[in-house]
Coordinates of C-alpha atoms and ligand atoms in Angstrom, one line a residue:
M4 CA 18.5 -8.7 23.4
D5 CA 17.2 -11.5 21.3
Y6 CA 15.7 -10.5 18.0
D7 CA 14.8 -14.0 17.0
V8 CA 11.9 -13.9 14.7
Q9 CA 10.0 -16.4 16.8
Q10 CA 9.8 -14.1 19.7
L11 CA 9.2 -11.0 17.7
V12 CA 5.5 -10.2 18.2
W13 CA 4.2 -6.7 18.9
D14 CA 3.4 -5.2 22.2
T15 CA 0.0 -3.5 22.0
T16 CA -0.2 -2.6 25.6
R17 CA 0.8 1.0 25.1
L18 CA -2.5 1.3 23.3
Y19 CA -4.6 -0.6 25.8
P20 CA -3.3 -2.9 28.5
D21 CA -5.8 -5.6 27.8
S22 CA -8.6 -6.2 25.2
R23 CA -11.0 -6.9 28.0
G24 CA -9.8 -4.3 30.5
P25 CA -11.6 -1.2 31.9
E26 CA -9.4 1.2 29.9
L27 CA -10.8 0.0 26.6
A28 CA -14.4 0.1 27.8
A29 CA -13.8 3.6 29.2
D30 CA -12.5 4.8 25.8
F31 CA -15.6 3.5 24.0
A32 CA -17.7 5.5 26.4
A33 CA -15.5 8.6 26.2
A34 CA -15.5 8.5 22.4
E35 CA -19.3 8.4 22.4
A36 CA -19.4 11.3 24.8
D37 CA -16.9 13.3 22.7
V38 CA -18.9 12.9 19.6
A39 CA -22.2 13.8 21.2
G40 CA -20.6 16.9 22.7
F41 CA -19.0 17.9 19.4
R42 CA -22.3 17.4 17.6
S43 CA -24.3 19.5 20.1
S44 CA -21.7 22.3 20.0
Y45 CA -21.3 22.5 16.2
A46 CA -24.0 20.7 14.2
G47 CA -25.9 23.2 12.1
K48 CA -23.6 26.0 13.2
V49 CA -20.4 25.5 11.1
A50 CA -21.3 28.0 8.5
E51 CA -21.6 30.7 11.2
L52 CA -18.2 30.1 12.7
D53 CA -15.5 32.8 12.4
A54 CA -11.8 31.9 12.1
P55 CA -11.1 31.3 15.8
G56 CA -14.4 29.4 16.1
L57 CA -13.5 27.1 13.2
L58 CA -10.0 26.6 14.6
A59 CA -11.5 25.5 17.9
A60 CA -13.9 23.2 16.1
L61 CA -11.2 21.6 14.0
T62 CA -8.9 21.1 17.0
A63 CA -11.7 19.5 19.0
F64 CA -12.5 17.3 15.9
E65 CA -8.8 16.1 15.8
T66 CA -8.8 15.3 19.5
L67 CA -11.9 13.1 19.3
Q68 CA -10.5 11.5 16.1
E69 CA -7.3 10.6 18.0
R70 CA -9.3 8.5 20.4
L71 CA -11.2 6.8 17.6
A72 CA -7.9 6.1 15.8
R73 CA -6.5 4.5 18.9
L74 CA -9.5 2.2 19.3
G75 CA -9.7 1.4 15.6
C76 CA -6.0 0.7 15.2
Y77 CA -5.8 -1.4 18.4
A78 CA -8.7 -3.6 17.1
H79 CA -7.0 -3.8 13.7
L80 CA -3.7 -4.9 15.1
L81 CA -5.3 -7.7 17.2
F82 CA -7.3 -8.9 14.2
A83 CA -4.3 -8.7 11.8
A84 CA -2.2 -10.8 14.2
D85 CA -4.8 -13.5 14.6
S86 CA -8.0 -13.2 12.6
G87 CA -9.1 -16.5 14.0
D88 CA -9.1 -15.3 17.6
P89 CA -12.7 -14.8 18.8
T90 CA -11.8 -11.8 21.0
A91 CA -10.1 -10.1 18.1
Q92 CA -13.0 -10.9 15.8
T93 CA -15.6 -9.5 18.2
L94 CA -13.6 -6.4 19.0
S95 CA -12.8 -5.7 15.3
Q96 CA -16.4 -6.0 14.4
R97 CA -17.5 -3.9 17.3
V98 CA -15.0 -1.1 16.5
A99 CA -16.2 -1.2 12.8
E100 CA -19.8 -0.7 13.9
F101 CA -19.0 1.8 16.5
G102 CA -16.7 3.8 14.2
N103 CA -19.3 3.7 11.5
K104 CA -22.0 5.0 13.9
L105 CA -19.9 7.8 15.3
G106 CA -18.6 8.6 11.8
R107 CA -22.2 9.2 10.7
D108 CA -22.7 11.6 13.6
L109 CA -19.6 13.5 12.5
L110 CA -20.5 13.7 8.8
F111 CA -22.1 17.1 9.3
L112 CA -18.7 18.9 9.8
E113 CA -17.5 18.2 6.2
L114 CA -21.0 18.6 4.8
E115 CA -21.4 22.0 6.3
L116 CA -17.9 23.1 5.2
M117 CA -19.0 22.1 1.7
E118 CA -22.3 24.0 1.9
M119 CA -20.7 27.2 3.0
P120 CA -21.1 30.0 0.5
E121 CA -18.0 30.4 -1.7
E122 CA -17.1 33.8 -0.6
R123 CA -17.3 33.0 3.1
F124 CA -15.3 29.8 2.6
T125 CA -12.5 31.6 0.7
T126 CA -12.2 34.3 3.5
L127 CA -11.9 31.6 6.1
A128 CA -9.5 29.4 4.2
S129 CA -7.2 32.3 3.6
D130 CA -7.3 33.4 7.3
P131 CA -3.7 33.1 8.8
L132 CA -5.2 31.5 11.9
L133 CA -6.4 28.6 9.8
A134 CA -3.2 28.3 7.7
G135 CA -2.5 24.9 9.2
Y136 CA -5.8 23.6 8.0
R137 CA -6.0 25.3 4.6
H138 CA -5.1 22.2 2.7
F139 CA -7.6 20.1 4.7
L140 CA -10.4 22.6 4.1
E141 CA -9.7 22.8 0.4
L142 CA -9.5 19.1 0.0
V143 CA -12.9 18.7 1.7
R144 CA -14.4 21.3 -0.7
R145 CA -13.2 19.4 -3.8
F146 CA -15.8 16.7 -3.1
R147 CA -18.6 19.3 -2.9
P148 CA -20.1 18.5 -6.4
Y149 CA -20.3 14.7 -5.5
T150 CA -21.8 15.0 -2.0
L151 CA -25.3 14.3 -1.0
A152 CA -27.5 15.7 1.8
E153 CA -26.6 14.6 5.4
R154 CA -29.5 12.1 5.7
E155 CA -28.4 10.4 2.5
E156 CA -24.8 10.4 3.4
R157 CA -25.7 8.8 6.8
L158 CA -27.7 6.1 5.1
L159 CA -24.9 5.3 2.6
K160 CA -22.4 5.1 5.4
Q161 CA -24.6 2.9 7.6
K162 CA -25.3 0.5 4.8
R163 CA -21.6 0.1 4.0
L164 CA -21.3 -2.1 7.1
T165 CA -23.4 -4.8 5.6
G166 CA -22.3 -3.9 2.0
A167 CA -18.8 -3.3 0.9
E168 CA -17.2 -3.6 4.4
A169 CA -18.9 -7.0 5.0
F170 CA -17.5 -8.3 1.7
S171 CA -14.1 -6.9 2.5
R172 CA -14.1 -8.7 5.9
L173 CA -15.3 -11.9 4.3
F174 CA -12.4 -11.6 1.9
D175 CA -9.9 -11.1 4.7
E176 CA -11.1 -13.9 6.8
L177 CA -11.3 -16.5 4.0
S178 CA -7.9 -15.6 2.7
A179 CA -6.3 -15.7 6.1
S180 CA -7.9 -19.1 6.9
F181 CA -6.0 -21.0 4.2
Q182 CA -3.4 -23.6 5.1
F183 CA -1.6 -25.8 2.7
R184 CA 0.2 -29.1 2.6
L185 CA 3.0 -29.2 0.1
E186 CA 6.1 -31.3 -0.4
V187 CA 9.1 -29.1 -0.3
D188 CA 12.7 -30.5 -0.6
G189 CA 11.3 -34.0 -0.2
E190 CA 9.4 -33.2 3.0
E191 CA 5.7 -32.7 3.5
Q192 CA 5.1 -29.3 5.0
E193 CA 2.2 -27.3 6.5
L194 CA 2.4 -23.8 5.1
T195 CA 0.4 -20.5 5.1
G196 CA -0.4 -18.7 1.9
E197 CA 2.4 -16.3 2.6
E198 CA 4.9 -19.1 2.9
L199 CA 3.7 -20.6 -0.3
L200 CA 4.2 -17.3 -2.1
G201 CA 7.7 -17.2 -0.5
L202 CA 8.4 -20.4 -2.4
L203 CA 8.4 -18.3 -5.6
H204 CA 12.0 -17.7 -4.5
H205 CA 12.8 -21.4 -4.3
P206 CA 15.7 -22.5 -6.5
D207 CA 13.7 -25.4 -8.0
A208 CA 11.4 -24.5 -10.9
A209 CA 9.0 -27.3 -10.3
T210 CA 8.7 -26.4 -6.6
R211 CA 8.0 -22.7 -7.5
E212 CA 5.3 -23.7 -10.0
R213 CA 3.7 -26.3 -7.6
A214 CA 3.6 -23.8 -4.8
F215 CA 2.1 -21.0 -6.9
S216 CA -0.4 -23.3 -8.5
A217 CA -1.5 -24.7 -5.1
F218 CA -2.0 -21.2 -3.8
L219 CA -4.0 -20.1 -6.9
E220 CA -6.0 -23.3 -7.1
R221 CA -7.1 -22.9 -3.5
H222 CA -8.6 -19.6 -4.5
A223 CA -10.2 -21.2 -7.5
E224 CA -11.9 -23.7 -5.2
H225 CA -13.5 -20.7 -3.5
S226 CA -14.6 -19.1 -6.8
I227 CA -18.1 -18.6 -5.5
V228 CA -16.9 -16.4 -2.7
Y229 CA -14.2 -14.5 -4.6
G230 CA -16.5 -14.1 -7.6
A231 CA -19.2 -12.7 -5.3
V232 CA -16.8 -10.4 -3.4
F233 CA -15.3 -8.9 -6.6
N234 CA -18.7 -8.5 -8.3
N235 CA -20.2 -6.8 -5.3
M236 CA -17.3 -4.5 -4.6
A237 CA -17.4 -3.4 -8.3
L238 CA -21.2 -3.1 -8.3
D239 CA -21.1 -1.1 -5.1
H240 CA -18.6 1.2 -6.5
G241 CA -20.5 1.6 -9.8
Q242 CA -23.6 2.5 -7.8
E243 CA -21.8 5.0 -5.8
L244 CA -20.3 6.6 -9.0
E245 CA -23.9 6.9 -10.4
I246 CA -25.4 8.3 -7.2
R247 CA -22.7 10.9 -6.8
G248 CA -22.2 11.8 -10.5
Y249 CA -18.6 10.7 -11.0
R250 CA -17.6 10.3 -14.6
H251 CA -15.4 7.3 -14.4
P252 CA -14.3 4.6 -11.8
M253 CA -10.9 6.2 -11.0
E254 CA -12.2 9.7 -10.5
P255 CA -12.9 9.6 -6.8
T256 CA -9.4 8.2 -6.2
N257 CA -7.7 10.8 -8.4
L258 CA -9.7 13.6 -6.7
G259 CA -8.6 12.4 -3.2
N260 CA -5.1 12.1 -4.5
E261 CA -5.2 15.6 -5.8
L262 CA -3.9 14.4 -9.1
P263 CA -5.6 15.5 -12.4
D264 CA -6.8 12.6 -14.5
A265 CA -4.4 13.6 -17.2
V266 CA -1.4 13.2 -14.9
V267 CA -2.5 9.7 -13.9
E268 CA -3.2 8.8 -17.5
R269 CA 0.2 10.1 -18.6
L270 CA 1.9 8.1 -15.8
M271 CA 0.2 4.9 -17.0
A272 CA 0.8 5.6 -20.7
V273 CA 4.5 6.2 -20.2
T274 CA 4.7 3.0 -18.2
E275 CA 3.1 1.1 -21.1
E276 CA 5.6 2.6 -23.5
N277 CA 8.3 1.2 -21.3
Y278 CA 6.9 -2.4 -21.1
P279 CA 9.6 -3.5 -23.6
L280 CA 12.2 -2.9 -20.8
A281 CA 10.5 -5.5 -18.7
R282 CA 10.4 -8.0 -21.5
E283 CA 14.1 -7.4 -22.2
Y284 CA 14.8 -8.2 -18.6
F285 CA 12.6 -11.3 -18.6
R286 CA 14.5 -12.7 -21.6
L287 CA 17.8 -12.0 -19.9
K288 CA 16.6 -13.7 -16.8
A289 CA 15.5 -16.8 -18.7
R290 CA 19.0 -17.1 -20.1
L291 CA 20.6 -16.7 -16.7
L292 CA 18.4 -19.5 -15.4
G293 CA 19.1 -21.6 -18.4
L294 CA 15.5 -21.7 -19.5
A295 CA 14.2 -21.3 -23.1
K296 CA 11.4 -19.1 -21.8
L297 CA 10.4 -17.8 -18.4
K298 CA 7.2 -18.9 -16.8
N299 CA 5.6 -16.3 -14.5
S300 CA 6.4 -18.6 -11.6
D301 CA 10.1 -18.1 -12.5
I302 CA 10.2 -14.4 -12.4
Y303 CA 11.5 -14.3 -8.8
A304 CA 13.7 -17.4 -9.0
P305 CA 17.0 -17.0 -7.3
L306 CA 20.1 -17.2 -9.5
A307 CA 22.0 -20.4 -8.9
E308 CA 25.0 -18.9 -7.1
S309 CA 23.1 -16.6 -4.8
D310 CA 20.5 -18.7 -3.0
R311 CA 21.2 -16.7 0.1
K312 CA 19.1 -16.9 3.2
Y313 CA 19.1 -14.3 5.9
T314 CA 18.4 -14.7 9.6
F315 CA 16.1 -12.1 11.0
A316 CA 18.9 -10.5 13.0
E317 CA 21.0 -10.1 9.9
A318 CA 18.1 -8.6 7.9
R319 CA 17.4 -6.2 10.7
E320 CA 21.1 -5.1 10.9
L321 CA 21.2 -4.6 7.1
V322 CA 18.1 -2.4 7.1
L323 CA 19.4 -0.3 10.1
A324 CA 22.7 0.2 8.4
A325 CA 21.1 1.3 5.2
Y326 CA 18.9 3.9 6.9
G327 CA 21.8 4.9 9.1
A328 CA 24.0 5.6 6.1
C329 CA 21.4 8.2 4.8
S330 CA 21.1 10.0 8.1
T331 CA 22.4 9.2 11.5
A332 CA 19.1 10.5 12.9
W333 CA 17.1 7.9 11.0
R334 CA 18.7 4.8 12.4
P335 CA 17.4 5.2 16.0
I336 CA 13.9 5.9 14.6
V337 CA 14.0 2.7 12.6
E338 CA 15.6 0.7 15.5
S339 CA 12.9 1.7 17.9
F340 CA 10.4 -0.5 16.0
F341 CA 12.3 -3.5 17.1
S342 CA 13.3 -2.4 20.6
E343 CA 9.8 -1.1 21.5
G344 CA 7.9 -4.2 20.3
R345 CA 6.3 -2.6 17.3
V346 CA 7.0 -5.4 14.9
D347 CA 5.3 -8.7 14.3
A348 CA 7.4 -10.8 12.0
L349 CA 6.6 -14.5 12.2
P350 CA 4.2 -16.0 9.6
R351 CA 1.5 -18.2 11.1
P352 CA -2.0 -19.4 10.4
G353 CA -4.7 -16.8 11.0
K354 CA -2.2 -13.9 10.7
S355 CA -2.7 -11.4 7.9
G356 CA -0.6 -12.0 4.8
G357 CA 1.8 -9.6 3.2
A358 CA 3.2 -6.7 5.2
F359 CA 2.0 -3.3 6.4
C360 CA 3.0 -0.4 8.5
M361 CA 0.2 1.3 10.4
G362 CA 0.4 4.9 11.5
I363 CA -2.0 5.7 14.2
T364 CA -1.9 9.3 15.3
P365 CA 0.8 11.9 15.7
H366 CA 0.9 10.9 19.4
L367 CA 1.2 7.2 19.1
P368 CA 4.0 5.3 17.4
P369 CA 3.4 3.2 14.2
Y370 CA 3.4 -0.6 14.1
V371 CA 4.8 -3.0 11.4
L372 CA 3.5 -6.4 10.3
L373 CA 5.8 -8.7 8.4
N374 CA 5.8 -12.3 7.3
F375 CA 9.5 -13.0 7.4
T376 CA 10.7 -16.2 5.5
G377 CA 14.4 -15.4 5.2
N378 CA 15.0 -14.5 1.6
L379 CA 16.4 -11.3 0.1
R380 CA 12.9 -10.1 -0.8
D381 CA 11.9 -10.3 2.9
V382 CA 14.9 -8.1 3.8
A383 CA 13.7 -5.6 1.2
T384 CA 10.2 -5.8 2.7
I385 CA 11.5 -4.8 6.1
A386 CA 13.3 -1.9 4.5
H387 CA 10.0 -1.0 2.8
E388 CA 7.8 -1.1 5.8
L389 CA 10.3 0.6 8.1
G390 CA 10.4 3.4 5.4
H391 CA 6.7 3.8 6.0
G392 CA 7.5 3.8 9.7
L393 CA 10.1 6.5 9.4
H394 CA 7.7 8.5 7.3
F395 CA 5.0 8.3 10.0
V396 CA 7.4 9.2 12.8
L397 CA 8.8 12.2 10.9
A398 CA 5.2 13.4 10.1
Q399 CA 4.4 13.4 13.8
E400 CA 5.0 17.1 13.9
Q401 CA 1.8 17.5 12.0
S402 CA -1.6 17.4 13.6
L403 CA -3.9 14.5 12.9
L404 CA -5.8 16.0 9.9
N405 CA -2.4 16.6 8.3
Y406 CA -0.7 13.4 9.5
H407 CA -1.3 10.9 6.7
A408 CA 0.6 11.5 3.5
P409 CA -1.6 11.7 0.4
L410 CA -1.6 8.2 -1.3
P411 CA 0.7 9.1 -4.1
L412 CA 3.4 10.2 -1.6
A413 CA 2.6 7.5 0.9
E414 CA 5.2 5.1 -0.7
T415 CA 8.0 7.6 -0.9
A416 CA 10.1 6.7 2.1
S417 CA 9.3 3.0 1.7
V418 CA 10.5 2.8 -1.9
F419 CA 13.5 5.0 -1.2
G420 CA 14.5 2.8 1.7
E421 CA 14.4 -0.3 -0.5
L422 CA 16.6 1.5 -3.1
V423 CA 19.1 2.6 -0.4
L424 CA 19.2 -1.0 0.9
T425 CA 20.1 -2.3 -2.5
R426 CA 22.9 0.2 -3.0
H427 CA 24.2 -0.6 0.5
L428 CA 24.2 -4.3 -0.2
L429 CA 25.8 -3.8 -3.6
E430 CA 28.6 -1.7 -2.1
Q431 CA 29.3 -4.2 0.6
E432 CA 29.4 -7.1 -1.8
G433 CA 32.6 -8.2 -3.4
D434 CA 31.2 -11.3 -5.1
R435 CA 30.2 -10.7 -8.7
Q436 CA 27.5 -13.4 -8.6
V437 CA 25.9 -11.9 -5.6
K438 CA 26.0 -8.4 -7.1
I439 CA 24.3 -9.8 -10.2
A440 CA 21.6 -11.4 -8.0
L441 CA 21.1 -8.1 -6.1
L442 CA 20.7 -6.1 -9.3
C443 CA 18.3 -8.6 -10.6
A444 CA 16.3 -8.4 -7.4
K445 CA 16.2 -4.6 -7.6
I446 CA 15.1 -4.7 -11.2
E447 CA 12.5 -7.3 -10.5
D448 CA 11.3 -5.1 -7.6
I449 CA 11.0 -2.1 -9.9
I450 CA 9.1 -4.1 -12.4
A451 CA 6.8 -5.3 -9.7
T452 CA 6.1 -1.8 -8.4
T453 CA 5.7 -0.1 -11.8
F454 CA 4.7 -2.4 -14.7
R455 CA 2.9 -4.9 -12.6
Q456 CA 1.0 -2.3 -10.6
N457 CA 0.1 -0.7 -13.9
V458 CA -1.3 -4.0 -15.1
L459 CA -3.3 -4.3 -11.9
T460 CA -4.7 -0.8 -12.3
R461 CA -5.7 -1.5 -16.0
F462 CA -7.3 -4.7 -14.9
E463 CA -9.2 -2.9 -12.1
E464 CA -10.4 -0.3 -14.5
R465 CA -11.7 -2.9 -16.9
L466 CA -13.3 -4.9 -14.0
H467 CA -15.3 -1.8 -12.9
R468 CA -16.3 -0.9 -16.5
E469 CA -17.4 -4.4 -17.4
R470 CA -19.2 -4.9 -14.2
A471 CA -21.3 -1.8 -15.0
G472 CA -22.8 -4.0 -17.8
G473 CA -23.8 -6.9 -15.6
L474 CA -22.6 -9.8 -13.5
L475 CA -19.1 -11.0 -14.3
L476 CA -18.5 -14.8 -14.0
A477 CA -15.3 -15.6 -12.3
E478 CA -14.0 -17.0 -15.6
R479 CA -14.6 -13.7 -17.2
I480 CA -12.7 -11.9 -14.5
G481 CA -9.9 -14.4 -15.1
E482 CA -10.0 -13.5 -18.8
L483 CA -9.7 -9.8 -18.1
W484 CA -6.8 -10.5 -15.8
W485 CA -5.1 -12.7 -18.3
E486 CA -5.4 -10.2 -21.1
E487 CA -4.0 -7.3 -19.1
N488 CA -1.1 -9.4 -17.9
A489 CA -0.4 -10.5 -21.5
Q490 CA 0.1 -6.9 -22.4
L491 CA 3.1 -6.8 -20.2
Y492 CA 4.5 -10.3 -20.6
G493 CA 4.0 -10.5 -24.4
D494 CA 5.9 -13.4 -25.8
A495 CA 8.7 -13.0 -23.1
V496 CA 6.9 -14.9 -20.3
E497 CA 4.5 -17.8 -20.3
M498 CA 1.7 -17.6 -17.7
I499 CA 0.9 -20.8 -15.9
E500 CA -2.7 -21.8 -16.3
P501 CA -3.8 -21.4 -12.6
Y502 CA -2.7 -17.7 -12.9
R503 CA -6.1 -17.1 -14.3
W504 CA -6.9 -16.8 -10.6
G505 CA -4.1 -14.3 -9.9
W506 CA -6.6 -11.4 -9.4
S507 CA -8.4 -13.2 -6.5
Y508 CA -5.7 -12.7 -3.9
I509 CA -4.8 -9.0 -4.5
S510 CA -6.3 -7.3 -1.4
H511 CA -5.8 -3.8 -2.8
F512 CA -8.7 -4.3 -5.1
I513 CA -10.8 -4.9 -2.1
H514 CA -9.3 -2.6 0.5
A515 CA -8.2 0.4 -1.4
R516 CA -9.6 1.0 -4.8
F517 CA -7.0 2.1 -7.4
Y518 CA -4.3 2.2 -4.8
C519 CA -2.0 0.3 -7.1
Y520 CA -1.0 3.3 -9.3
S521 CA 0.3 5.0 -6.2
Y522 CA 3.2 2.4 -6.3
V523 CA 4.0 3.4 -9.9
F524 CA 3.9 7.0 -8.9
A525 CA 6.1 6.5 -5.9
E526 CA 8.6 4.3 -7.6
L527 CA 9.2 6.8 -10.5
L528 CA 9.2 9.7 -8.1
V529 CA 11.8 7.9 -5.9
L530 CA 14.0 6.9 -8.8
A531 CA 14.1 10.6 -9.7
L532 CA 14.7 11.6 -6.1
Y533 CA 17.4 9.0 -5.8
R534 CA 19.2 10.3 -8.8
T535 CA 19.3 13.7 -7.2
Y536 CA 20.6 12.1 -4.0
Q537 CA 23.4 10.4 -5.9
A538 CA 24.3 13.8 -7.4
E539 CA 24.0 15.9 -4.3
G540 CA 24.8 13.4 -1.5
A541 CA 24.1 14.4 2.1
A542 CA 22.9 17.8 1.1
F543 CA 19.9 16.1 -0.5
V544 CA 18.7 14.3 2.7
P545 CA 17.1 17.4 4.3
K546 CA 15.0 17.9 1.1
L547 CA 13.7 14.3 1.3
E548 CA 13.2 14.7 5.0
A549 CA 11.1 17.8 4.4
I550 CA 8.8 15.9 2.1
L551 CA 8.4 13.2 4.7
R552 CA 7.9 15.7 7.6
S553 CA 5.1 17.5 5.7
G554 CA 2.9 14.4 6.0
G555 CA -0.5 15.3 4.4
S556 CA -0.3 19.0 5.0
Q557 CA 0.0 19.9 1.3
S558 CA -1.0 18.4 -2.1
P559 CA 1.5 16.0 -3.7
A560 CA 2.6 18.6 -6.3
D561 CA 3.2 21.3 -3.6
T562 CA 5.0 18.8 -1.3
V563 CA 7.6 17.7 -3.9
R564 CA 8.1 21.1 -5.6
P565 CA 10.8 22.3 -3.1
A566 CA 12.8 19.2 -4.0
G567 CA 12.9 20.4 -7.6
I568 CA 10.2 18.2 -9.0
D569 CA 7.4 19.3 -11.3
L570 CA 4.7 16.7 -11.6
A571 CA 3.1 18.5 -14.5
D572 CA 6.2 18.1 -16.6
P573 CA 5.3 15.4 -19.1
G574 CA 8.9 14.2 -19.4
F575 CA 9.2 13.6 -15.6
W576 CA 8.0 10.0 -15.6
Q577 CA 10.3 8.9 -18.3
R578 CA 13.3 9.9 -16.2
G579 CA 12.4 7.2 -13.8
Y580 CA 12.4 4.6 -16.5
D581 CA 15.7 5.9 -17.7
V582 CA 17.1 4.9 -14.3
L583 CA 15.7 1.4 -14.8
R584 CA 17.4 1.3 -18.2
E585 CA 20.7 2.2 -16.6
L586 CA 20.3 -0.6 -14.0
L587 CA 19.7 -3.0 -16.8
E588 CA 22.9 -1.8 -18.5
E589 CA 24.8 -2.1 -15.3
L590 CA 23.5 -5.7 -15.1
R591 CA 24.6 -6.4 -18.7
E592 CA 28.0 -5.0 -17.9
L593 CA 28.4 -7.3 -14.9
L594 CA 27.4 -10.2 -17.1
G595 CA 30.1 -9.1 -19.6
E596 CA 27.7 -8.4 -22.5
E597 CA 27.6 -4.7 -23.0
G598 CA 25.3 -3.7 -25.8
K599 CA 24.5 -7.3 -26.7
G600 CA 20.9 -8.1 -27.4
R601 CA 19.8 -4.5 -27.6
Ligands
ZN274 ZN1 4.2 0.3 1.0

């Protein structure tokens, strides 16, 4: 079989044979009928259901959600693969409107569960028959104080289509439409945004800076759109906080994540206490590159001796071997993504940037999008996304309402997979220079998933808070961004001037508010888990697998407790940074400068 990246596009026919075929049309009709039937059976009656009745309702709800998920994910896959394709555009918009309408018709279920008298709810939630849905029921109830009447909820949801969702779509389409011409290695090239960002790994400093600048400056040229999108997303959120009575911008996210505000604040505060570790690394890297001071376009620069490129087939084998080394059962799961056409790897105009893994339902396999350019970082990204894939597959024993891991745990397998890949590569490697490069890449990666994500979260907080006081000019957003980044970089890194626009391409701010701290959470959790794995070896794998298999059936704290982790322990987060400190020491040792510069 040929795994050449050129040919590696995903096969969506297991979802629907054709975007214009009768199967798709039939499912639209069936979904509509499902929802109408569900509504007529249960609307206004949820509070009167007994345990068997509620179980039947929840099971029916899951069945109809499965169909909606299939439709939604199919449209999303087509759109992500080519947002310029008119069929994909039309279908994606149709599904968004359709899903929104049916979603409004289904709001009553959660609303009626919330309105149920406390005593009755407690009796039902503790009924053994509903044990599999207890966590779902309790999660729904958490939002009770912030929820409005059905008519109001319906209106809010309906207006999202032309509000936040419309701005989000505009953001996606504009960002995916960019094409760049840039001279690279003496040759004028046509590049996508992703390929430009890939050039941050180019050995030549001037090329890195030119590429990053060109990327950022293009965003600056569209300051009217990006300014409007960010302002309106923040205003929209601010209004929602006010309407629902939340106390601060992050509260809905924390509530959904089942994390007390204090735990999140502690996570971020400990991260900030450890910023000096990042600066220590940046100074070290500047020396390795022979620079007086690092620019932020140099952070991912390859070290001279290790400018290694990987073919897609090599990358794939490395990732498979790394997962296989953890568990022989994992390798075939990961391999099936390639053999079953569930990976799209080639960067091209119109295709969504970055990478993602999309879990659909417990009965349909997940899909992975990559933008493979051949450097070590891309290999790590494959390991990352296939970690998500493994997680989704293992969680398939859950029913749909328990399928998706809570956000703070959603990055567990992905980050673990990256770490395992690094250790695998380090063990295989005899060459000291390559080992140094690998360690640097891992440290850079940890910095990117902890410190950088913390900077992003702090910026996002300030964006929302300041927007509450009125319109933010794009320049002001740039200032907030600059100030928050300066907290991390200090005097160790010089930010290039166009980086004032660095906020404008971070899609998490648009797609998933306050998602970024989930990366910090996951990285530190995984570093702690990995330390246990190193101590316990193969005996640890079932504990990790249990976390992954549980999907979203329990709160984060309950999910990780059997693996010996207490999220309420204030010292827990520091342990993750201790692992980073050890990696830095390992690097210094390889460089032959133990203890120097400390
Ligand atoms: Zn991820």
